């Protein structure tokens, strides 16, 4: 087993959840999402984000609009769709359960 | 100092250094390769490109205008290597429901290969390595082929020069990349065809959906529009296919004709002229030797023909190749040089034509009386002496090429070419009481004197053996005189009361002899003709039908013969 691979696999599963969470606080364009995730050390390379956004959009969880930018090309601002909000809520529940379950099973002092 | 390329990334113009561009373009292509099976590949690529554009934009300013390698490297570090985020796209593959359809119709990147000369692997101009790159084989075979073809009348050299001109050199890194773009092989062609077919199917499906959808007329109209677009595209593709086939044919025909032209001009090629069903073959040199004036070099003719016929052939090959390989870059210098050379060729041809024509300006001739001894009897026997049997046989054997035009012939005998003409004989009434034979020689030249000289040089022979006169069936034209409408006319004057006998063979020389019965030349032979006050009268024409038995003239007495040579 490759440790890097395992780490990446673990992160990947929660990336979608994090993206949806970030977008639930307001509309963002990819660079902003990336910066936030980088701050949180969730994301190593930006390239990962684009296919994810695409997938979420195609599944109807996200939508986007174009906005002119003062510098550089126009930006895509992503926002959650009602379906996405519903999806996020379910994920939040699942996440809370997971954290609890994982904490329980991995706690050493028990 | 470094060369920069102007690049449009997501609508923003960047000046980017060549090596940096190569790196970036390779990077983007690799990513594309990873995502090509993912849904929305185009959109992902657009997003990535616009993000890169944004990052690069922040790295250039008015003082640092060009994007350099370090910028690209840092961008790649931020974006991550394709293999680092490739797993995600693999996930996406089976995550979506409509993947199947999207996959089938999804855009796949085809970095179509284009033909360029390879400046990095060249012996002369990189033509062979360029072609070898395009078709993926070792250039050494092509080089060997060209080297061998070099000896086929220089065809290889010429073809090489043509290709050198047509195929553009891969100057920029982008072109070098295109040069090694996606392989052109059977699989690839199969893939391309499959793609087209999928596209076709998608369009048909779309069309079908449009038709079936219970929408209003607006939709129907857009359906019709789509149908029209679709048809247009099909027609365009068919047209393109036909154009490619035609261009291939153009190249093929052009090359074949070119080889023929070069063989004619530089080899011992032949010019075929049809003469009543017989093909007569002569080399250009043989014709020039007897037609061109002395002061006109044969090189004028060769250069003229080469340019006048060769340039259109070259442009045929050129155009065909451009179309076949989708070469866009134009070479204006070549175009103008080609046009100019063609006009030079035309000018040379006109010059040669005028020069030859000038040699036919004036006609002159002379009339001589040939001495003949009067026959013992009242009759003169006329026979035709054909070319010596030996000669004739040789001619048949070695030189099937004689060239008849009007009344002269060109005969090549081994390496020598000589020209001969055919005389004509007329028989008229003599005012005197003796047989008289006149020979009228005429020729043409640039002035009277020139023409008269030529006429004088014509050699014609008769042999008299007592009452038998043998005419040669040809006269010799002096080799240095060229062919200038030389002509020999013989006039035999027969006194009233005397007869001539025309042998069967005389048919080849007599021409429109007047007689009282208006008998045709071909019926006059094998007969005795008596000159009367009214003209020639046949003596033994009664019972024409059974009178074919006289195939030879009666044997004349055999006294020592003497020969006249004029």
XYZ file of C-alpha atoms in Angstrom:
676
model
C 0.000 0.000 0.000
C 1.232 3.401 -0.934
C 0.755 5.821 1.893
C 0.477 8.839 -0.412
C -2.176 7.056 -2.371
C -4.154 6.269 0.749
C -3.960 9.849 1.899
C -5.141 11.111 -1.460
C -8.007 8.643 -1.500
C -9.125 9.772 1.936
C -9.018 13.416 0.959
C -10.828 12.901 -2.281
C -13.917 11.558 -0.649
C -14.374 14.632 1.493
C -13.385 17.157 -1.174
C -16.881 17.267 -2.625
C -18.331 17.847 0.795
C -15.885 20.698 1.419
C -16.577 22.362 -1.881
C -20.283 22.272 -1.262
C -19.730 23.680 2.216
C -17.636 26.539 0.934
C -20.255 27.393 -1.649
C -23.022 27.318 0.941
C -21.481 30.489 2.398
C -21.930 32.359 -0.862
C -20.963 32.323 -4.522
C -17.334 31.835 -5.353
C -15.195 31.405 -8.385
C -12.672 28.568 -8.573
C -9.649 30.598 -7.416
C -11.431 31.589 -4.222
C -12.469 28.029 -3.551
C -8.936 26.909 -4.181
C -7.463 29.502 -1.811
C -9.794 28.486 0.955
C -9.004 24.846 0.480
C -5.324 25.567 0.315
C -5.493 27.490 3.566
C -7.049 24.436 5.082
C -4.387 22.265 3.401
C -7.129 20.221 1.852
C -5.895 20.702 -1.661
C -2.398 20.175 -2.962
C -2.843 20.939 -6.623
C -5.479 23.099 -8.267
C -5.959 20.763 -11.168
C -8.013 18.476 -8.941
C -10.728 21.055 -8.465
C -11.880 21.503 -12.032
C -13.020 17.983 -12.743
C -14.769 17.956 -9.376
C -16.652 21.154 -10.084
C -17.601 19.791 -13.437
C -18.933 16.616 -11.942
C -20.932 18.439 -9.287
C -22.339 20.767 -11.915
C -23.299 17.914 -14.188
C -25.036 16.178 -11.298
C -27.137 19.296 -10.836
C -25.719 20.243 -7.450
C -24.027 23.384 -8.712
C -24.757 26.079 -11.228
C -22.613 28.946 -12.368
C -22.797 32.362 -13.941
C -20.197 34.372 -15.828
C -18.860 37.562 -14.375
C -16.410 40.013 -15.912
C -13.180 40.401 -14.037
C -11.059 43.507 -13.733
C -7.926 41.535 -14.442
C -7.757 38.473 -16.605
C -10.495 36.494 -18.284
C -14.133 36.441 -17.123
C -14.783 34.263 -14.137
C -17.249 31.511 -13.448
C -19.066 32.076 -10.179
C -20.440 28.844 -8.786
C -23.411 28.574 -6.469
C -25.409 25.781 -4.905
C -28.654 24.722 -6.470
C -31.594 23.804 -4.176
C -30.741 20.216 -4.988
C -27.173 20.911 -3.934
C -28.319 22.409 -0.637
C -30.364 19.308 0.055
C -27.413 17.156 -0.871
C -25.125 19.159 1.427
C -27.505 18.774 4.336
C -27.487 15.029 3.943
C -23.716 15.032 3.687
C -23.406 17.133 6.834
C -25.447 14.592 8.748
C -23.411 11.757 7.360
C -20.192 13.625 8.156
C -21.194 14.213 11.756
C -22.030 10.535 12.095
C -18.793 9.555 10.475
C -16.678 11.799 12.684
C -18.309 10.334 15.713
C -17.917 6.795 14.489
C -14.320 7.300 13.473
C -13.499 9.020 16.722
C -15.066 6.227 18.645
C -13.247 3.465 16.848
C -9.864 5.161 16.702
C -9.722 6.585 20.236
C -6.832 4.910 22.011
C -7.812 5.693 25.566
C -10.907 3.565 25.527
C 17.850 37.079 -26.281
C 15.040 34.701 -26.963
C 12.283 34.437 -29.508
C 8.734 34.805 -28.279
C 5.473 33.485 -29.578
C 2.177 35.257 -29.334
C -0.322 33.026 -27.647
C -4.017 33.393 -27.067
C -5.018 31.762 -23.840
C -8.633 32.100 -22.862
C -8.921 35.290 -24.857
C -5.872 36.991 -23.390
C -2.821 37.653 -25.492
C 0.524 36.632 -24.054
C 4.032 36.914 -25.384
C 5.623 33.703 -24.373
C 9.133 32.435 -24.910
C 9.422 29.526 -27.253
C 10.604 26.902 -24.786
C 8.022 28.030 -22.244
C 5.317 27.763 -24.888
C 6.408 24.288 -25.783
C 6.270 23.244 -22.176
C 2.866 24.800 -21.599
C 1.396 23.397 -24.757
C 2.718 19.965 -23.916
C 1.267 20.283 -20.441
C -2.161 21.225 -21.725
C -2.109 18.421 -24.240
C -1.246 15.919 -21.557
C -4.127 17.111 -19.409
C -6.416 16.900 -22.367
C -5.229 13.371 -22.909
C -6.254 12.507 -19.323
C -9.633 14.100 -19.607
C -10.519 13.074 -23.085
C -12.860 10.395 -21.868
C -14.386 12.492 -19.114
C -17.659 14.244 -19.583
C -17.347 17.943 -20.315
C -13.714 17.669 -21.274
C -13.911 20.918 -23.229
C -15.326 22.772 -20.284
C -12.710 21.431 -17.909
C -10.017 22.444 -20.339
C -11.532 25.894 -20.664
C -11.608 26.311 -16.921
C -8.038 25.170 -16.566
C -6.890 27.384 -19.394
C -8.646 30.415 -17.998
C -7.143 29.741 -14.583
C -3.677 29.477 -16.128
C -4.338 32.678 -18.044
C -5.268 34.374 -14.821
C -2.113 33.191 -13.111
C 0.113 34.141 -16.009
C -1.588 37.483 -16.234
C -0.481 38.229 -12.694
C 3.080 37.338 -13.628
C 3.502 39.815 -16.454
C 3.641 43.573 -16.204
C 4.728 46.493 -18.346
C 8.319 45.941 -17.294
C 8.236 42.161 -17.625
C 6.161 41.574 -20.691
C 7.089 38.060 -21.690
C 6.077 34.827 -20.056
C 9.191 32.823 -19.301
C 9.895 29.232 -18.425
C 9.921 29.902 -14.659
C 6.376 31.314 -14.885
C 5.110 28.267 -16.679
C 6.853 25.975 -14.233
C 5.336 27.721 -11.249
C 1.897 27.580 -12.857
C 2.310 23.875 -13.442
C 3.419 23.421 -9.836
C 0.262 25.140 -8.626
C -2.062 23.327 -10.989
C -0.418 20.006 -10.342
C 0.745 17.332 -12.684
C -1.979 15.579 -14.607
C -1.226 12.279 -12.949
C -1.821 13.963 -9.561
C -5.416 14.704 -10.327
C -6.021 12.049 -12.900
C -7.701 9.714 -10.418
C -10.623 12.041 -10.177
C -11.367 11.969 -13.813
C -11.217 8.209 -13.680
C -13.856 8.380 -10.948
C -16.014 10.628 -12.997
C -16.020 8.134 -15.748
C -18.396 5.689 -14.139
C -20.187 8.148 -11.900
C -22.535 9.564 -14.410
C -25.537 7.978 -15.934
C -25.275 9.384 -19.381
C -21.614 8.592 -19.638
C -22.133 6.122 -22.415
C -23.621 8.619 -24.777
C -21.243 11.368 -23.821
C -18.315 9.093 -24.292
C -19.344 8.074 -27.722
C -19.897 11.588 -28.888
C -17.463 13.368 -26.629
C -14.747 15.382 -28.194
C -11.451 13.643 -28.419
C -8.367 15.613 -29.031
C -6.704 14.886 -32.296
C -3.483 16.752 -32.658
C -3.512 16.135 -36.367
C -0.101 15.708 -37.786
C 1.034 18.076 -40.483
C 3.877 17.763 -42.896
C 6.949 19.905 -42.372
C 10.582 19.712 -43.295
C 12.630 18.727 -40.287
C 15.462 21.216 -39.782
C 16.918 19.170 -36.927
C 17.480 16.039 -38.965
C 18.590 17.025 -42.391
C 21.131 16.132 -45.034
C 20.082 18.751 -47.573
C 16.806 20.397 -46.722
C 15.113 17.992 -44.361
C 12.598 16.889 -47.004
C 13.160 13.170 -46.527
C 13.134 13.320 -42.745
C 9.996 15.477 -42.877
C 8.140 12.984 -45.053
C 9.486 10.116 -42.970
C 8.223 11.865 -39.844
C 4.809 12.230 -41.366
C 4.493 8.582 -42.270
C 6.625 7.262 -39.407
C 9.472 5.442 -41.017
C 13.216 5.724 -41.135
C 14.238 8.554 -43.484
C 17.217 6.551 -44.727
C 15.022 4.579 -47.152
C 13.593 7.712 -48.667
C 17.050 9.233 -48.931
C 18.273 6.148 -50.724
C 15.285 6.286 -53.073
C 15.997 9.914 -53.905
C 19.666 9.185 -54.431
C 18.766 6.452 -56.927
C 16.126 8.576 -58.641
C 18.748 11.259 -59.045
C 20.205 9.202 -61.865
C 16.874 8.807 -63.671
C 17.292 11.906 -65.869
C 17.676 13.941 -62.702
C 14.052 13.267 -61.801
C 15.030 12.724 -58.192
C 16.796 16.045 -58.034
C 13.895 17.879 -59.592
C 11.333 16.195 -57.376
C 13.468 17.012 -54.372
C 13.621 20.667 -55.346
C 9.873 20.748 -55.852
C 9.262 19.186 -52.450
C 11.804 21.537 -50.916
C 9.781 24.438 -52.219
C 6.360 23.062 -51.392
C 6.878 21.658 -47.938
C 7.391 24.417 -45.403
C 10.172 24.145 -42.894
C 9.152 23.587 -39.280
C 10.373 26.925 -38.008
C 8.657 27.288 -34.690
C 8.354 24.877 -31.835
C 4.627 24.703 -32.417
C 5.249 23.523 -35.955
C 7.792 21.030 -34.743
C 5.161 19.677 -32.384
C 2.631 19.478 -35.189
C 5.202 17.702 -37.289
C 5.271 14.921 -34.724
C 1.588 15.183 -33.938
C -0.694 12.226 -33.698
C 0.468 9.370 -35.790
C -1.075 8.818 -39.172
C -1.629 5.112 -39.398
C -4.366 2.644 -40.055
C -5.620 2.666 -36.470
C -5.713 6.390 -36.505
C -7.581 6.622 -39.744
C -9.970 4.035 -38.383
C -10.428 6.161 -35.307
C -11.033 9.279 -37.361
C -13.596 7.475 -39.476
C -15.248 6.144 -36.354
C -15.412 9.631 -34.891
C -17.004 10.949 -38.018
C -19.481 8.129 -37.907
C -20.302 8.803 -34.264
C -20.778 12.428 -35.029
C -23.007 11.471 -37.892
C -25.034 9.230 -35.608
C -25.322 11.915 -32.999
C -26.526 14.361 -35.545
C -29.054 11.887 -36.831
C -30.216 11.284 -33.264
C -30.441 14.976 -32.584
C -32.310 15.415 -35.774
C -34.665 12.624 -34.846
C -35.261 14.125 -31.421
C -35.917 17.478 -32.921
C -38.472 15.982 -35.222
C -40.228 13.940 -32.573
C -40.289 16.571 -29.880
C -43.830 17.846 -29.390
C -42.661 21.395 -29.668
C -43.917 24.161 -31.873
C -42.945 25.159 -35.376
C -40.022 27.165 -34.116
C -38.436 23.948 -33.072
C -39.231 22.345 -36.385
C -37.548 25.155 -38.145
C -34.429 24.759 -36.084
C -34.631 21.067 -36.905
C -34.732 21.881 -40.575
C -31.859 24.236 -40.027
C -29.906 21.468 -38.410
C -30.731 19.159 -41.275
C -29.427 21.733 -43.703
C -26.269 22.235 -41.695
C -25.788 18.546 -41.520
C -26.222 18.170 -45.260
C -23.815 21.016 -45.804
C -21.250 19.290 -43.694
C -21.688 15.996 -45.498
C -21.295 17.761 -48.828
C -18.240 19.574 -47.521
C -16.652 16.308 -46.473
C -17.452 14.657 -49.779
C -16.043 17.659 -51.566
C -12.928 17.498 -49.486
C -12.502 13.816 -50.192
C -12.911 14.368 -53.906
C -10.453 17.260 -53.764
C -7.895 15.014 -52.116
C -8.382 12.309 -54.711
C -8.091 14.836 -57.512
C -4.969 16.337 -56.005
C -3.433 12.908 -55.760
C -4.209 12.345 -59.429
C -2.733 15.734 -60.268
C 0.494 14.810 -58.570
C 0.609 11.437 -60.259
C -0.095 12.781 -63.749
C 2.247 15.702 -63.164
C 5.113 13.462 -62.140
C 4.564 11.052 -65.028
C 4.430 13.874 -67.571
C 7.439 15.466 -65.967
C 9.458 12.293 -66.332
C 8.318 12.061 -69.950
C 9.300 15.671 -70.585
C 12.714 15.271 -69.000
C 13.277 12.025 -70.870
C 12.384 13.770 -74.128
C 14.618 16.718 -73.456
C 17.627 15.092 -71.890
C 17.463 11.423 -72.641
C 17.211 9.727 -75.979
C 13.500 10.109 -75.773
C 11.246 10.317 -78.735
C 8.524 12.460 -80.125
C 5.795 10.414 -81.632
C 4.037 11.735 -84.672
C 1.166 9.903 -86.199
C 1.270 9.504 -89.916
C -1.700 7.708 -91.298
C -1.793 5.109 -88.592
C 1.945 4.605 -88.439
C 3.645 5.925 -85.406
C 6.784 7.721 -86.322
C 9.289 8.211 -83.604
C 12.020 10.776 -83.695
C 14.138 12.237 -80.994
C 13.989 15.935 -80.373
C 17.656 16.159 -81.321
C 17.027 14.596 -84.722
C 14.293 17.065 -85.499
C 16.327 20.003 -84.260
C 19.337 18.892 -86.272
C 17.454 19.218 -89.531
C 15.176 22.130 -88.723
C 17.050 24.586 -86.521
C 19.126 27.240 -88.261
C 22.849 26.922 -87.690
C 23.143 29.972 -85.493
C 20.411 28.786 -83.150
C 21.611 26.549 -80.376
C 19.490 23.561 -79.504
C 19.691 24.756 -75.894
C 17.201 27.472 -76.750
C 14.651 24.875 -77.731
C 15.382 22.681 -74.736
C 15.266 25.527 -72.240
C 12.163 26.933 -73.872
C 10.328 23.613 -73.805
C 11.504 22.875 -70.296
C 10.146 26.141 -68.962
C 7.076 26.389 -71.156
C 5.873 22.853 -70.433
C 7.740 22.141 -67.222
C 6.467 25.088 -65.187
C 2.769 24.194 -65.612
C 3.606 20.590 -64.718
C 5.483 21.738 -61.653
C 2.614 23.913 -60.558
C 0.333 20.918 -61.029
C 2.489 18.881 -58.669
C 2.836 21.850 -56.350
C -0.880 22.547 -56.118
C -1.691 18.870 -55.705
C 0.770 18.430 -52.889
C -0.445 21.542 -51.112
C -4.010 20.331 -51.248
C -3.146 16.771 -50.267
C -1.132 17.714 -47.201
C -3.190 20.758 -46.244
C -0.235 23.072 -46.523
C -1.403 26.572 -45.823
C 1.744 28.597 -45.999
C 2.176 30.341 -49.308
C 5.396 31.141 -51.033
C 4.985 34.257 -53.110
C 8.514 34.324 -54.423
C 8.046 30.866 -55.886
C 4.802 31.940 -57.506
C 6.275 35.003 -59.149
C 9.457 33.214 -60.134
C 7.340 30.463 -61.684
C 5.294 32.927 -63.695
C 8.384 34.780 -64.809
C 10.140 31.592 -65.898
C 7.093 30.480 -67.822
C 7.096 33.722 -69.762
C 10.808 33.316 -70.400
C 10.000 29.878 -71.817
C 7.216 31.319 -73.939
C 9.573 34.031 -75.174
C 12.187 31.454 -76.127
C 9.641 29.386 -78.036
C 8.457 32.454 -79.912
C 12.051 33.419 -80.660
C 12.826 29.957 -82.021
C 9.649 30.057 -84.095
C 10.525 33.418 -85.584
C 14.083 32.316 -86.289
C 12.930 29.224 -88.133
C 10.198 31.146 -89.900
C 12.697 33.747 -91.069
C 14.585 31.002 -92.864
C 11.539 30.410 -95.035
C 11.132 34.027 -96.105
C 12.304 33.796 -99.714
C 12.054 31.116 -102.348
C 14.511 30.617 -105.141
C 15.570 27.923 -107.487
C 17.279 27.006 -110.715
C 16.454 25.129 -113.826
C 19.059 22.906 -115.418
C 18.996 20.722 -118.435
C 20.271 17.234 -117.858
C 22.138 15.830 -120.795
C 20.603 12.673 -122.121
C 21.713 10.817 -125.177
C 18.976 10.285 -127.679
C 17.756 6.681 -127.866
C 18.490 4.695 -130.962
C 14.804 3.965 -131.526
C 11.949 6.386 -131.162
C 11.079 5.241 -127.645
C 12.476 6.094 -124.247
C 11.998 3.678 -121.360
C 11.484 5.305 -118.011
C 12.039 3.385 -114.776
C 12.412 4.258 -111.143
C 15.492 3.333 -109.243
C 14.518 2.915 -105.677
C 16.909 3.204 -102.828
C 19.597 0.571 -103.057
C 18.152 -2.691 -101.844
C 20.806 -2.951 -99.191
C 20.039 0.499 -97.891
C 16.354 -0.108 -97.888
C 16.711 -3.239 -95.877
C 18.831 -1.449 -93.334
C 16.357 1.337 -93.088
C 13.588 -1.125 -92.475
C 15.583 -2.844 -89.863
C 17.101 -0.024 -87.908
C 15.070 2.979 -88.620
C 11.457 2.458 -88.496
C 11.398 6.141 -87.887
C 11.053 8.081 -91.048
C 9.168 11.198 -90.901
C 6.959 12.067 -93.848
C 5.664 15.541 -94.112
C 4.819 16.819 -97.530
C 7.509 15.408 -99.698
C 10.509 15.012 -97.561
C 11.702 12.327 -95.231
C 14.062 12.056 -92.386
C 16.027 8.903 -92.049
C 18.226 7.996 -89.189
C 20.927 5.573 -89.925
C 22.775 4.566 -86.838
C 23.926 7.809 -85.344
C 23.581 9.769 -88.543
C 20.450 11.461 -89.637
C 19.979 12.519 -93.183
C 17.087 14.018 -94.957
C 15.791 13.288 -98.395
C 12.998 14.618 -100.525
C 10.780 13.120 -103.176
C 10.893 14.513 -106.731
C 7.991 14.791 -109.152
C 8.070 14.159 -112.873
C 5.970 15.787 -115.540
C 6.005 14.951 -119.240
C 5.297 17.667 -121.796
C 5.640 18.201 -125.496
C 9.031 19.254 -126.820
C 9.322 22.009 -129.412
C 12.552 20.509 -130.651
C 12.918 17.073 -132.162
C 14.929 15.600 -129.314
C 14.136 14.306 -125.879
C 15.056 16.876 -123.269
C 15.143 16.489 -119.510
C 15.032 19.483 -117.202
C 15.396 19.506 -113.452
C 14.000 22.402 -111.478
C 15.340 22.662 -107.941
C 13.812 25.069 -105.473
C 14.370 25.857 -101.831
C 13.680 28.570 -99.308
C 15.958 30.763 -97.214
C 16.159 34.051 -95.389
C 16.988 35.787 -98.681
C 17.114 34.924 -102.394
C 20.791 34.103 -102.323
C 20.441 31.792 -99.363
C 17.545 30.028 -101.025
C 19.400 29.746 -104.336
C 22.406 28.262 -102.565
C 20.281 25.631 -100.975
C 18.634 24.788 -104.256
C 22.063 24.364 -105.839
C 23.094 21.949 -103.097
C 20.286 19.525 -103.808
C 21.706 16.333 -105.237
C 19.694 14.355 -107.703
C 20.773 11.477 -109.883
C 19.588 9.752 -112.984
C 21.252 6.870 -114.758
C 20.867 6.375 -118.452
C 21.599 3.072 -120.081
C 20.989 3.632 -123.742
C 17.247 4.024 -124.108
C 16.537 3.306 -120.451
C 16.506 6.163 -117.986
C 16.419 5.292 -114.343
C 15.269 8.029 -112.019
C 16.161 8.016 -108.357
C 13.048 8.120 -106.257
C 14.630 10.531 -103.818
C 16.985 13.480 -103.740
C 19.499 14.242 -101.061
C 19.311 17.367 -99.008
C 22.650 18.687 -97.871
C 22.878 18.142 -94.120
C 24.163 21.674 -93.471
C 21.263 23.134 -95.443
C 18.570 21.906 -93.066
C 15.102 21.254 -94.331
C 13.866 24.370 -96.049
C 11.106 23.210 -98.376
C 13.610 21.819 -100.872
C 11.852 20.492 -103.925
C 12.837 18.878 -107.190
C 10.627 18.932 -110.220
C 11.571 17.006 -113.339
C 10.232 17.854 -116.745
C 10.738 15.453 -119.626
C 10.126 17.012 -123.008
C 9.069 14.518 -125.615
C 9.093 15.480 -129.313
C 6.006 14.830 -131.377
C 5.947 11.358 -132.840
C 8.180 9.751 -130.217
C 7.019 7.474 -127.399
C 7.850 6.896 -123.756
C 7.199 3.795 -121.730
C 6.354 4.242 -118.061
C 7.315 1.295 -115.862
C 5.059 0.208 -113.040
C 7.415 1.703 -110.504
C 7.201 5.151 -112.128
C 3.945 5.523 -110.243
C 6.021 6.779 -107.323
C 7.359 9.785 -109.169
C 4.993 10.905 -111.941
C 2.698 13.677 -110.986
C -0.346 14.910 -112.836
C 0.852 14.253 -116.405
C -1.477 15.721 -118.980
C -2.714 13.345 -121.659
C -5.484 13.371 -124.232
C -7.521 10.668 -122.525
C -7.196 12.271 -119.122
C -5.972 9.029 -117.678
C -4.982 9.120 -114.041
C -1.291 8.820 -113.136
C -1.823 5.434 -111.554
C -3.356 4.102 -114.791
C -0.635 5.552 -116.986
C 2.069 3.188 -115.848
C 2.962 0.007 -117.713
C 1.909 1.734 -120.915
C 3.492 3.284 -123.958
C 2.585 6.885 -124.557
C 3.071 8.638 -127.854
C 3.420 12.391 -128.091
C 1.071 13.837 -130.663
C 0.220 17.414 -131.533
C -2.669 17.214 -129.059
C -0.603 15.682 -126.273
C 0.212 12.217 -124.982
C -1.793 9.388 -126.401
C -1.796 5.830 -125.160
C -0.502 3.360 -127.695
C -1.364 0.056 -126.021
C -4.336 0.821 -123.900
C -6.806 -1.344 -125.867
C -8.060 -4.192 -123.719
C -6.951 -2.506 -120.549
C -8.399 -5.262 -118.411
C -6.159 -8.102 -119.593
C -3.093 -5.977 -119.973
C -1.672 -6.268 -116.504
C 0.928 -8.839 -117.612
C 3.571 -6.256 -118.391
C 5.033 -5.773 -115.002
C 8.496 -5.000 -116.306
C 9.653 -2.926 -119.201
C 10.996 -4.877 -122.124
C 14.701 -5.512 -121.584
C 16.529 -2.740 -123.320
C 19.691 -3.331 -125.250
C 22.680 -3.566 -122.946
C 25.353 -1.157 -124.025
C 27.942 0.237 -121.597
C 26.188 2.523 -119.227
C 27.260 5.923 -118.159
C 26.040 7.838 -115.206
C 25.105 11.426 -114.893
C 25.464 13.008 -111.582
C 24.194 16.506 -111.029
